[in-house]
Coordinates of N, CA and C and ligand atoms in Angstrom, one line a residue:
M1 N 19.4 -5.9 18.2 CA 18.3 -5.3 17.5 C 17.7 -6.3 16.5
N2 N 16.3 -6.4 16.6 CA 15.7 -7.4 15.7 C 15.5 -6.8 14.3
F3 N 15.0 -7.7 13.4 CA 14.8 -7.3 12.0 C 14.0 -6.0 11.9
E4 N 12.8 -6.0 12.6 CA 11.9 -4.9 12.5 C 12.6 -3.5 12.9
E5 N 13.3 -3.6 14.0 CA 14.1 -2.4 14.5 C 15.1 -2.0 13.4
K6 N 15.8 -2.9 12.9 CA 16.8 -2.6 11.9 C 16.2 -2.0 10.6
R7 N 15.0 -2.5 10.2 CA 14.3 -2.0 9.1 C 13.8 -0.6 9.3
N8 N 13.3 -0.3 10.5 CA 12.8 1.0 10.8 C 14.0 2.0 10.8
R9 N 15.1 1.5 11.3 CA 16.3 2.4 11.4 C 16.7 2.8 10.0
L10 N 16.7 1.8 9.1 CA 17.1 2.0 7.7 C 16.2 3.0 7.0
V11 N 14.9 2.8 7.3 CA 13.9 3.7 6.7 C 14.0 5.1 7.2
D12 N 14.2 5.3 8.5 CA 14.4 6.6 9.1 C 15.6 7.3 8.4
N13 N 16.7 6.5 8.2 CA 17.9 7.1 7.6 C 17.6 7.5 6.1
L14 N 16.8 6.7 5.4 CA 16.5 7.1 4.0 C 15.6 8.3 3.9
I15 N 14.7 8.5 5.0 CA 13.9 9.7 5.0 C 14.8 10.9 5.3
K16 N 15.7 10.7 6.3 CA 16.7 11.8 6.6 C 17.5 12.2 5.4
R17 N 17.9 11.3 4.6 CA 18.7 11.6 3.4 C 17.9 12.2 2.3
G18 N 16.6 12.3 2.5 CA 15.7 12.9 1.4 C 15.4 11.9 0.3
I19 N 15.7 10.6 0.5 CA 15.4 9.7 -0.6 C 14.0 9.2 -0.5
L20 N 13.5 8.9 0.7 CA 12.1 8.5 0.9 C 11.3 9.7 1.2
K21 N 10.2 9.9 0.5 CA 9.4 11.1 0.7 C 7.9 10.8 0.9
T22 N 7.4 9.9 0.1 CA 6.0 9.7 0.0 C 5.5 8.7 1.0
P23 N 4.4 9.0 1.7 CA 3.9 8.1 2.8 C 3.7 6.6 2.3
A24 N 3.2 6.4 1.1 CA 2.9 5.0 0.7 C 4.2 4.3 0.4
V25 N 5.2 5.0 0.0 CA 6.5 4.3 -0.3 C 7.2 4.0 1.1
I26 N 7.1 5.0 2.0 CA 7.7 4.8 3.3 C 7.0 3.6 4.0
N27 N 5.7 3.6 3.9 CA 4.9 2.5 4.5 C 5.3 1.1 4.0
A28 N 5.5 1.0 2.7 CA 5.9 -0.2 2.0 C 7.3 -0.7 2.5
M29 N 8.2 0.3 2.6 CA 9.6 0.0 3.0 C 9.6 -0.5 4.5
R30 N 8.7 0.1 5.3 CA 8.6 -0.3 6.7 C 8.0 -1.7 6.9
K31 N 7.1 -2.1 5.9 CA 6.3 -3.3 6.0 C 7.0 -4.6 5.4
I32 N 7.7 -4.4 4.3 CA 8.1 -5.6 3.6 C 9.4 -6.2 4.2
P33 N 9.4 -7.4 4.7 CA 10.6 -8.0 5.3 C 11.7 -8.3 4.3
R34 N 12.7 -7.5 4.1 CA 13.7 -7.7 3.1 C 14.5 -9.0 3.4
E35 N 14.5 -9.3 4.7 CA 15.3 -10.5 5.1 C 14.7 -11.8 4.4
L36 N 13.4 -11.8 4.1 CA 12.8 -13.0 3.4 C 13.3 -13.1 2.0
F37 N 13.9 -12.1 1.4 CA 14.2 -12.1 0.0 C 15.7 -12.3 -0.3
V38 N 16.5 -12.5 0.8 CA 17.9 -12.7 0.6 C 18.3 -14.1 1.0
P39 N 19.4 -14.7 0.5 CA 19.7 -16.0 1.0 C 20.0 -16.1 2.5
E40 N 19.7 -17.2 3.1 CA 19.8 -17.3 4.6 C 21.0 -16.8 5.2
D41 N 22.2 -17.1 4.5 CA 23.5 -16.6 5.1 C 23.7 -15.1 4.9
A42 N 22.8 -14.4 4.3 CA 23.0 -13.0 4.1 C 21.9 -12.2 4.9
R43 N 21.1 -12.9 5.7 CA 20.0 -12.3 6.4 C 20.5 -11.2 7.4
S44 N 21.6 -11.5 8.0 CA 22.1 -10.5 9.0 C 22.5 -9.2 8.4
S45 N 22.7 -9.2 7.0 CA 23.1 -8.0 6.3 C 21.9 -7.4 5.6
A46 N 20.7 -7.9 5.8 CA 19.5 -7.5 5.0 C 19.2 -6.0 5.1
Y47 N 19.6 -5.4 6.2 CA 19.2 -4.0 6.4 C 20.4 -3.0 6.3
M48 N 21.5 -3.6 5.7 CA 22.6 -2.6 5.3 C 22.2 -2.0 3.9
D49 N 22.5 -0.8 3.7 CA 22.0 -0.1 2.5 C 23.0 -0.5 1.4
T50 N 23.0 -1.7 1.0 CA 23.9 -2.2 0.0 C 23.3 -3.3 -0.9
P51 N 23.7 -3.5 -2.1 CA 23.2 -4.7 -2.9 C 23.8 -6.0 -2.2
L52 N 23.1 -7.1 -2.4 CA 23.5 -8.3 -1.8 C 23.4 -9.4 -2.9
S53 N 24.3 -10.4 -2.9 CA 24.2 -11.5 -3.8 C 23.0 -12.4 -3.6
I54 N 22.3 -12.7 -4.7 CA 21.2 -13.6 -4.6 C 21.4 -14.9 -5.4
G55 N 22.6 -15.1 -5.9 CA 22.9 -16.3 -6.6 C 22.9 -16.0 -8.1
A56 N 23.4 -17.0 -8.9 CA 23.4 -16.9 -10.4 C 24.1 -15.6 -10.9
G57 N 25.0 -15.1 -10.0 CA 25.8 -13.9 -10.4 C 24.9 -12.6 -10.4
Q58 N 23.8 -12.6 -9.7 CA 22.9 -11.5 -9.7 C 22.7 -10.9 -8.3
T59 N 22.1 -9.7 -8.2 CA 22.0 -9.1 -6.9 C 20.6 -8.6 -6.6
I60 N 20.3 -8.4 -5.3 CA 19.2 -7.6 -4.9 C 19.7 -6.2 -4.8
S61 N 19.1 -5.2 -5.4 CA 19.6 -3.8 -5.3 C 19.6 -3.3 -3.9
A62 N 20.4 -2.2 -3.7 CA 20.5 -1.5 -2.4 C 19.1 -0.9 -2.1
P63 N 18.7 -0.9 -0.8 CA 17.4 -0.3 -0.5 C 17.2 1.1 -0.9
H64 N 18.3 1.9 -0.9 CA 18.0 3.3 -1.4 C 17.7 3.4 -2.8
M65 N 18.2 2.4 -3.6 CA 17.8 2.4 -5.0 C 16.4 1.9 -5.2
N66 N 15.9 0.9 -4.5 CA 14.5 0.5 -4.5 C 13.6 1.7 -4.2
A67 N 14.0 2.4 -3.1 CA 13.2 3.5 -2.6 C 13.1 4.6 -3.7
M68 N 14.3 5.0 -4.3 CA 14.4 6.0 -5.3 C 13.5 5.7 -6.5
M69 N 13.6 4.4 -7.0 CA 12.9 4.0 -8.2 C 11.4 4.1 -7.9
C70 N 11.0 3.6 -6.7 CA 9.5 3.6 -6.4 C 9.0 5.1 -6.3
E71 N 9.8 6.0 -5.8 CA 9.4 7.4 -5.7 C 9.3 8.0 -7.1
Y72 N 10.3 7.7 -8.0 CA 10.2 8.3 -9.4 C 9.1 7.7 -10.2
L73 N 8.7 6.5 -9.9 CA 7.6 5.9 -10.7 C 6.2 6.5 -10.4
E74 N 6.2 7.3 -9.3 CA 4.9 7.9 -8.9 C 3.8 6.8 -8.8
L75 N 4.1 5.7 -8.1 CA 3.1 4.6 -8.1 C 1.9 5.0 -7.3
K76 N 0.7 4.5 -7.8 CA -0.5 4.8 -7.1 C -1.4 3.5 -7.1
P77 N -2.3 3.4 -6.2 CA -3.2 2.3 -6.2 C -3.9 2.1 -7.5
G78 N -4.0 0.9 -8.0 CA -4.6 0.6 -9.2 C -3.7 0.5 -10.4
D79 N -2.4 0.9 -10.3 CA -1.5 0.9 -11.4 C -1.2 -0.5 -11.9
I80 N -1.1 -0.7 -13.2 CA -0.6 -2.0 -13.7 C 0.9 -1.7 -14.1
L81 N 1.7 -2.6 -13.5 CA 3.2 -2.3 -13.6 C 3.9 -3.5 -14.3
L82 N 4.8 -3.2 -15.2 CA 5.7 -4.3 -15.7 C 7.1 -4.1 -15.1
E83 N 7.6 -5.1 -14.5 CA 9.0 -5.1 -14.0 C 9.8 -6.0 -14.8
V84 N 11.0 -5.5 -15.3 CA 11.9 -6.3 -16.0 C 13.1 -6.6 -15.1
G85 N 13.2 -7.9 -14.7 CA 14.3 -8.2 -13.7 C 13.7 -8.5 -12.3
T86 N 13.1 -9.6 -12.2 CA 12.4 -9.9 -10.9 C 13.5 -10.1 -9.8
G87 N 14.6 -10.7 -10.1 CA 15.6 -11.0 -9.1 C 15.1 -11.7 -7.9
S88 N 15.1 -11.2 -6.8 CA 14.6 -11.8 -5.5 C 13.1 -11.7 -5.4
G89 N 12.5 -10.7 -6.1 CA 11.1 -10.4 -5.9 C 10.8 -9.3 -4.9
Y90 N 11.9 -8.8 -4.2 CA 11.7 -7.8 -3.2 C 11.1 -6.5 -3.7
H91 N 11.7 -6.0 -4.9 CA 11.2 -4.7 -5.4 C 9.7 -4.8 -5.9
A92 N 9.4 -6.0 -6.4 CA 8.0 -6.2 -6.8 C 7.1 -6.2 -5.6
A93 N 7.5 -6.8 -4.5 CA 6.7 -6.8 -3.3 C 6.5 -5.4 -2.8
L94 N 7.5 -4.5 -2.8 CA 7.4 -3.1 -2.4 C 6.3 -2.4 -3.3
C95 N 6.5 -2.6 -4.6 CA 5.5 -2.0 -5.5 C 4.1 -2.5 -5.3
A96 N 4.0 -3.8 -5.0 CA 2.6 -4.4 -4.8 C 2.0 -3.8 -3.6
E97 N 2.7 -3.5 -2.6 CA 2.2 -2.9 -1.3 C 1.6 -1.5 -1.6
I98 N 2.2 -0.8 -2.6 CA 1.8 0.5 -3.0 C 0.6 0.5 -3.9
I99 N 0.7 -0.3 -4.9 CA -0.4 -0.3 -6.0 C -1.6 -1.1 -5.7
A100 N -1.4 -2.0 -4.7 CA -2.6 -2.9 -4.3 C -2.6 -3.1 -2.8
P101 N -2.7 -2.0 -2.1 CA -2.7 -2.2 -0.6 C -3.8 -3.0 -0.1
E102 N -3.6 -3.7 1.0 CA -4.6 -4.6 1.6 C -5.8 -3.7 1.9
N103 N -7.0 -4.3 1.7 CA -8.3 -3.7 2.0 C -8.6 -2.5 1.1
S104 N -7.8 -2.3 0.0 CA -8.2 -1.2 -0.9 C -9.0 -1.9 -2.0
E105 N -9.9 -1.1 -2.6 CA -10.7 -1.6 -3.7 C -9.9 -1.6 -5.0
Q106 N -8.8 -0.7 -5.0 CA -8.0 -0.6 -6.2 C -7.0 -1.7 -6.2
R107 N -7.1 -2.6 -7.2 CA -6.3 -3.7 -7.2 C -5.3 -3.6 -8.4
G108 N -4.2 -2.9 -8.1 CA -3.1 -2.9 -9.1 C -2.5 -4.3 -9.2
H109 N -1.6 -4.5 -10.2 CA -1.0 -5.8 -10.4 C 0.4 -5.6 -11.0
I110 N 1.3 -6.5 -10.7 CA 2.6 -6.4 -11.3 C 2.9 -7.7 -12.1
F111 N 3.4 -7.5 -13.3 CA 3.8 -8.6 -14.2 C 5.3 -8.4 -14.2
S112 N 6.0 -9.4 -13.6 CA 7.5 -9.3 -13.5 C 8.2 -10.4 -14.2
V113 N 9.1 -10.0 -15.1 CA 9.8 -10.9 -16.0 C 11.3 -11.1 -15.5
E114 N 11.7 -12.4 -15.4 CA 13.0 -12.7 -15.0 C 13.6 -13.7 -16.0
R115 N 14.8 -13.5 -16.5 CA 15.4 -14.4 -17.5 C 16.1 -15.6 -17.0
I116 N 16.4 -15.6 -15.7 CA 17.1 -16.8 -15.1 C 16.0 -17.6 -14.3
K117 N 15.9 -18.9 -14.8 CA 14.7 -19.7 -14.3 C 14.8 -19.9 -12.8
S118 N 16.0 -20.2 -12.3 CA 16.2 -20.5 -10.8 C 15.8 -19.3 -10.0
L119 N 16.1 -18.1 -10.5 CA 15.8 -16.9 -9.7 C 14.3 -16.7 -9.8
A120 N 13.7 -16.9 -10.9 CA 12.2 -16.7 -11.1 C 11.5 -17.7 -10.1
E121 N 12.0 -18.9 -10.0 CA 11.4 -19.9 -9.0 C 11.6 -19.5 -7.6
T122 N 12.8 -19.0 -7.2 CA 13.0 -18.5 -5.8 C 12.1 -17.3 -5.6
A123 N 12.1 -16.4 -6.5 CA 11.3 -15.2 -6.3 C 9.8 -15.5 -6.1
I124 N 9.3 -16.5 -6.8 CA 7.9 -16.9 -6.6 C 7.7 -17.4 -5.1
K125 N 8.7 -18.2 -4.6 CA 8.6 -18.7 -3.2 C 8.7 -17.5 -2.2
N126 N 9.6 -16.6 -2.5 CA 9.8 -15.4 -1.6 C 8.5 -14.6 -1.5
I127 N 7.9 -14.4 -2.7 CA 6.7 -13.6 -2.8 C 5.5 -14.2 -2.1
Q128 N 5.5 -15.6 -2.2 CA 4.4 -16.3 -1.4 C 4.7 -16.2 0.1
L129 N 5.9 -16.3 0.5 CA 6.2 -16.2 1.9 C 5.8 -14.9 2.5
A130 N 6.0 -13.8 1.7 CA 5.7 -12.5 2.1 C 4.2 -12.2 2.0
G131 N 3.5 -13.1 1.2 CA 2.0 -12.9 1.1 C 1.6 -12.0 0.0
Y132 N 2.3 -11.9 -1.1 CA 2.0 -11.0 -2.2 C 1.6 -11.7 -3.5
E133 N 1.5 -13.1 -3.4 CA 1.3 -13.8 -4.6 C 0.0 -13.5 -5.4
D134 N -1.0 -12.9 -4.8 CA -2.2 -12.5 -5.5 C -2.0 -11.2 -6.3
R135 N -0.9 -10.5 -6.1 CA -0.7 -9.2 -6.7 C 0.5 -9.1 -7.6
I136 N 1.2 -10.3 -7.7 CA 2.4 -10.3 -8.6 C 2.4 -11.6 -9.4
T137 N 2.6 -11.4 -10.7 CA 2.8 -12.6 -11.6 C 4.2 -12.6 -12.1
V138 N 4.9 -13.7 -11.7 CA 6.3 -13.8 -12.2 C 6.4 -14.6 -13.5
I139 N 7.0 -14.1 -14.5 CA 7.1 -14.8 -15.8 C 8.6 -15.1 -16.1
H140 N 8.9 -16.3 -16.5 CA 10.3 -16.6 -16.8 C 10.4 -16.3 -18.3
G141 N 11.3 -15.4 -18.7 CA 11.5 -15.0 -20.1 C 12.4 -13.8 -20.3
D142 N 12.5 -13.4 -21.5 CA 13.3 -12.2 -21.9 C 12.5 -10.9 -21.7
G143 N 12.7 -10.2 -20.7 CA 11.9 -9.0 -20.4 C 12.2 -7.8 -21.3
T144 N 13.3 -7.9 -22.1 CA 13.5 -6.8 -23.1 C 12.4 -6.8 -24.2
L145 N 11.7 -8.0 -24.2 CA 10.5 -8.0 -25.2 C 9.3 -7.5 -24.5
G146 N 9.4 -7.1 -23.2 CA 8.2 -6.7 -22.4 C 7.4 -7.9 -22.2
Y147 N 6.1 -7.6 -22.0 CA 5.1 -8.7 -21.8 C 3.8 -8.3 -22.5
P148 N 3.8 -8.4 -23.8 CA 2.7 -7.8 -24.6 C 1.3 -8.3 -24.2
E149 N 1.3 -9.5 -23.6 CA 0.0 -10.1 -23.2 C -0.9 -9.2 -22.3
K150 N -0.2 -8.4 -21.5 CA -0.9 -7.6 -20.5 C -0.7 -6.1 -20.7
A151 N -0.1 -5.7 -21.8 CA 0.1 -4.3 -22.2 C -1.2 -3.6 -22.5
P152 N -1.3 -2.3 -22.4 CA -0.3 -1.3 -22.0 C -0.2 -1.2 -20.5
Y153 N 1.0 -0.8 -20.0 CA 1.3 -0.6 -18.6 C 1.3 0.9 -18.2
D154 N 0.8 1.1 -17.0 CA 0.9 2.5 -16.4 C 2.3 2.9 -16.1
K155 N 3.1 1.9 -15.6 CA 4.5 2.1 -15.2 C 5.3 0.9 -15.7
I156 N 6.6 1.2 -16.0 CA 7.5 0.1 -16.3 C 8.8 0.4 -15.5
L157 N 9.2 -0.7 -14.8 CA 10.4 -0.6 -14.0 C 11.4 -1.6 -14.5
V158 N 12.6 -1.1 -14.9 CA 13.7 -2.0 -15.4 C 14.8 -2.0 -14.3
T159 N 15.2 -3.2 -13.9 CA 16.1 -3.2 -12.8 C 17.5 -3.8 -13.2
A160 N 17.8 -3.7 -14.5 CA 19.1 -4.1 -15.0 C 19.5 -3.1 -16.0
A161 N 20.8 -2.8 -16.2 CA 21.2 -1.7 -17.1 C 21.1 -2.1 -18.6
S162 N 20.4 -1.2 -19.3 CA 20.1 -1.4 -20.7 C 21.0 -0.6 -21.5
P163 N 21.4 -1.1 -22.7 CA 22.2 -0.3 -23.6 C 21.5 0.9 -24.2
S164 N 20.2 0.8 -24.3 CA 19.4 2.0 -24.8 C 18.4 2.5 -23.8
K165 N 18.1 3.8 -23.8 CA 17.2 4.3 -22.8 C 15.8 3.8 -22.9
I166 N 15.4 3.5 -24.1 CA 14.0 2.9 -24.2 C 14.0 1.7 -25.2
P167 N 14.2 0.5 -24.7 CA 14.1 -0.7 -25.6 C 12.7 -0.6 -26.3
K168 N 12.8 -0.9 -27.7 CA 11.6 -0.6 -28.5 C 10.3 -1.3 -28.0
P169 N 10.3 -2.5 -27.6 CA 9.0 -3.1 -27.1 C 8.5 -2.4 -25.9
L170 N 9.4 -1.9 -25.0 CA 8.9 -1.2 -23.8 C 8.3 0.1 -24.2
K171 N 8.8 0.8 -25.2 CA 8.3 2.0 -25.7 C 6.9 1.9 -26.1
E172 N 6.6 0.7 -26.8 CA 5.3 0.5 -27.3 C 4.3 0.0 -26.2
Q173 N 4.8 -0.6 -25.2 CA 3.9 -1.2 -24.2 C 3.6 -0.3 -23.0
L174 N 4.3 0.9 -23.0 CA 4.0 1.9 -22.0 C 2.8 2.7 -22.5
R175 N 1.8 2.9 -21.6 CA 0.6 3.7 -22.1 C 0.9 5.2 -22.1
D176 N 0.1 5.9 -22.9 CA 0.2 7.3 -22.9 C 0.1 7.9 -21.5
G177 N 1.0 8.7 -21.1 CA 0.9 9.3 -19.7 C 1.7 8.4 -18.7
G178 N 2.2 7.3 -19.2 CA 2.9 6.3 -18.3 C 4.4 6.7 -18.1
I179 N 5.0 6.1 -17.1 CA 6.3 6.4 -16.7 C 7.2 5.1 -16.7
L180 N 8.4 5.3 -17.3 CA 9.4 4.2 -17.3 C 10.6 4.7 -16.5
C181 N 11.1 3.8 -15.6 CA 12.3 4.1 -14.8 C 13.3 3.0 -15.2
I182 N 14.5 3.5 -15.7 CA 15.4 2.5 -16.3 C 16.9 3.0 -16.1
P183 N 17.7 2.1 -15.7 CA 19.2 2.4 -15.8 C 19.7 2.1 -17.2
A184 N 20.5 3.0 -17.7 CA 21.0 2.7 -19.1 C 22.4 3.3 -19.2
G185 N 23.1 2.7 -20.2 CA 24.5 3.1 -20.4 C 25.4 1.9 -20.8
S186 N 26.6 1.9 -20.3 CA 27.5 0.8 -20.7 C 27.2 -0.4 -19.8
K187 N 27.9 -1.5 -20.2 CA 27.6 -2.8 -19.5 C 28.0 -2.8 -18.0
S188 N 29.0 -2.1 -17.6 CA 29.3 -2.1 -16.2 C 29.5 -0.7 -15.6
F189 N 30.3 0.1 -16.3 CA 30.5 1.5 -15.7 C 29.8 2.5 -16.6
G190 N 29.6 3.7 -16.1 CA 29.0 4.8 -16.9 C 27.6 4.6 -17.2
Q191 N 26.8 4.2 -16.1 CA 25.3 4.1 -16.3 C 24.6 5.2 -15.6
N192 N 23.5 5.6 -16.1 CA 22.6 6.6 -15.4 C 21.2 6.1 -15.3
L193 N 20.6 6.6 -14.2 CA 19.2 6.2 -14.0 C 18.3 7.3 -14.8
Y194 N 17.4 6.8 -15.6 CA 16.5 7.7 -16.3 C 15.0 7.5 -15.9
V195 N 14.3 8.6 -15.9 CA 12.9 8.6 -15.7 C 12.3 9.2 -17.0
I196 N 11.4 8.4 -17.7 CA 10.9 8.8 -19.0 C 9.4 8.8 -19.0
K197 N 8.8 9.9 -19.3 CA 7.4 10.0 -19.4 C 6.9 10.0 -20.8
K198 N 5.9 9.2 -21.1 CA 5.4 9.1 -22.4 C 4.2 10.1 -22.6
K199 N 4.3 11.0 -23.5 CA 3.3 12.0 -23.8 C 2.9 12.0 -25.2
G200 N 1.8 11.3 -25.6 CA 1.5 11.1 -27.0 C 2.6 10.3 -27.6
N201 N 3.2 10.8 -28.7 CA 4.3 10.0 -29.3 C 5.7 10.6 -28.9
K202 N 5.6 11.4 -27.8 CA 6.9 12.0 -27.4 C 7.3 11.4 -26.0
F203 N 8.6 11.3 -25.8 CA 9.1 10.8 -24.6 C 10.0 11.8 -23.9
E204 N 9.5 12.3 -22.7 CA 10.3 13.3 -21.9 C 11.3 12.5 -21.0
T205 N 12.6 12.8 -21.2 CA 13.6 12.0 -20.5 C 14.3 12.8 -19.5
K206 N 14.4 12.4 -18.3 CA 15.2 13.1 -17.3 C 16.3 12.2 -16.7
S207 N 17.5 12.6 -16.7 CA 18.6 11.8 -16.2 C 18.7 12.1 -14.7
I208 N 18.7 11.1 -13.8 CA 18.6 11.3 -12.4 C 20.0 11.3 -11.7
T209 N 20.7 10.2 -11.9 CA 22.0 10.1 -11.2 C 22.8 8.9 -11.8
G210 N 24.1 8.9 -11.5 CA 24.9 7.8 -11.9 C 24.6 6.6 -11.1
V211 N 24.5 5.4 -11.7 CA 24.2 4.2 -11.0 C 25.1 3.0 -11.5
R212 N 25.0 1.9 -10.8 CA 25.7 0.7 -11.2 C 24.8 -0.5 -11.1
F213 N 24.3 -1.1 -12.2 CA 23.4 -2.2 -12.2 C 24.1 -3.4 -13.0
V214 N 23.6 -4.6 -12.7 CA 24.0 -5.7 -13.6 C 23.4 -5.5 -15.0
P215 N 24.0 -6.1 -16.0 CA 23.5 -5.8 -17.4 C 22.1 -6.4 -17.7
L216 N 21.4 -5.7 -18.5 CA 20.1 -6.3 -19.1 C 20.5 -7.1 -20.3
L217 N 20.3 -8.4 -20.3 CA 20.7 -9.3 -21.3 C 19.5 -9.8 -22.1
G218 N 19.6 -9.8 -23.4 CA 18.4 -10.2 -24.2 C 18.3 -9.6 -25.5
K219 N 17.3 -9.8 -26.3 CA 17.1 -9.4 -27.6 C 17.3 -7.9 -27.8
Y220 N 16.8 -7.1 -26.9 CA 16.9 -5.6 -27.0 C 17.8 -5.1 -25.9
G221 N 18.6 -6.0 -25.3 CA 19.6 -5.6 -24.3 C 21.0 -5.9 -24.8
F222 N 21.9 -6.2 -23.9 CA 23.3 -6.6 -24.3 C 23.2 -8.1 -24.7
N223 N 24.2 -8.4 -25.6 CA 24.2 -9.8 -26.2 C 24.4 -10.9 -25.1
S224 N 25.5 -10.7 -24.4 CA 25.8 -11.7 -23.3 C 26.8 -11.1 -22.3
Ligands
SAM301 N1 14.5 -6.2 -8.8 C1 15.3 -7.2 -8.2 C2 15.1 -7.4 -6.7 O1 14.3 -6.8 -6.1 O2 15.8 -8.4 -6.2 C3 16.8 -6.9 -8.5 C4 17.1 -7.2 -9.9 S1 18.8 -7.5 -10.3 C5 19.6 -6.0 -9.9 C6 18.6 -7.6 -12.0 C7 17.8 -8.8 -12.5 O3 17.6 -8.6 -13.9 C8 18.6 -10.1 -12.5 O4 17.9 -11.0 -11.7 C9 18.8 -10.5 -13.9 O5 18.8 -11.9 -14.1 C10 17.6 -9.9 -14.6 N2 17.7 -9.7 -16.0 C11 18.7 -9.3 -16.8 N3 18.3 -9.2 -18.1 C12 17.0 -9.6 -18.1 C13 16.0 -9.8 -19.2 N4 16.3 -9.6 -20.4 N5 14.8 -10.1 -18.8 C14 14.4 -10.4 -17.5 N6 15.3 -10.3 -16.5 C15 16.6 -9.9 -16.8

């Protein structure tokens, strides 16, 4: 079975499990070659529904988690998105395909912050290989500070587990009506995925499911 066949089989399975629902998210999952975003020796496992090591002690999340977070963010063409934790760049590419589809006049954009320089550099290469460099800006830095230069954001995606549900800078940089999707809890066990909607100065918080993410490290994250 080639990569495309494996990718389609994985997507069919995520639809069957009720995780993938929205046509734009399904299309993105069918289109983005996950094998380009994992180290060469892990390519044969690219379409297993599991996290994979990407070096520097970090992981690319399992595809069902990418799918779930994209669905909960209610992404739409034209959205301006902040991602905290670029990792491999795969999740950013999925989001880019949804918020700035080819041939659409609505040009959404992703500002994605990664604290580990080598990963940020590899992610930039991966994103170029997949052809999304015009829709994603990767920034090396501490994403717990957000990226105030381009705020406010329609959506914020955090892909590492935070000690608090809404780190203060992200609270301020989410626009009114915007959605934040974030895993939060303890450093390794006992984390939940939260979807938080900003309504005026209120934040409506919904707990989705138990999850396991690498820790969010930084000024408004865990210390080390
Ligand atoms: N979204 C990624 C992908 O598609 O490959 C997976 C991200 S991985 C589960 C979490 C990432 O968050 C790691 O690359 C880690 O270095 C990064 N991270 C942790 N704390 C961070 C911070 N304060 N700012 C930016 N990135 C951070």
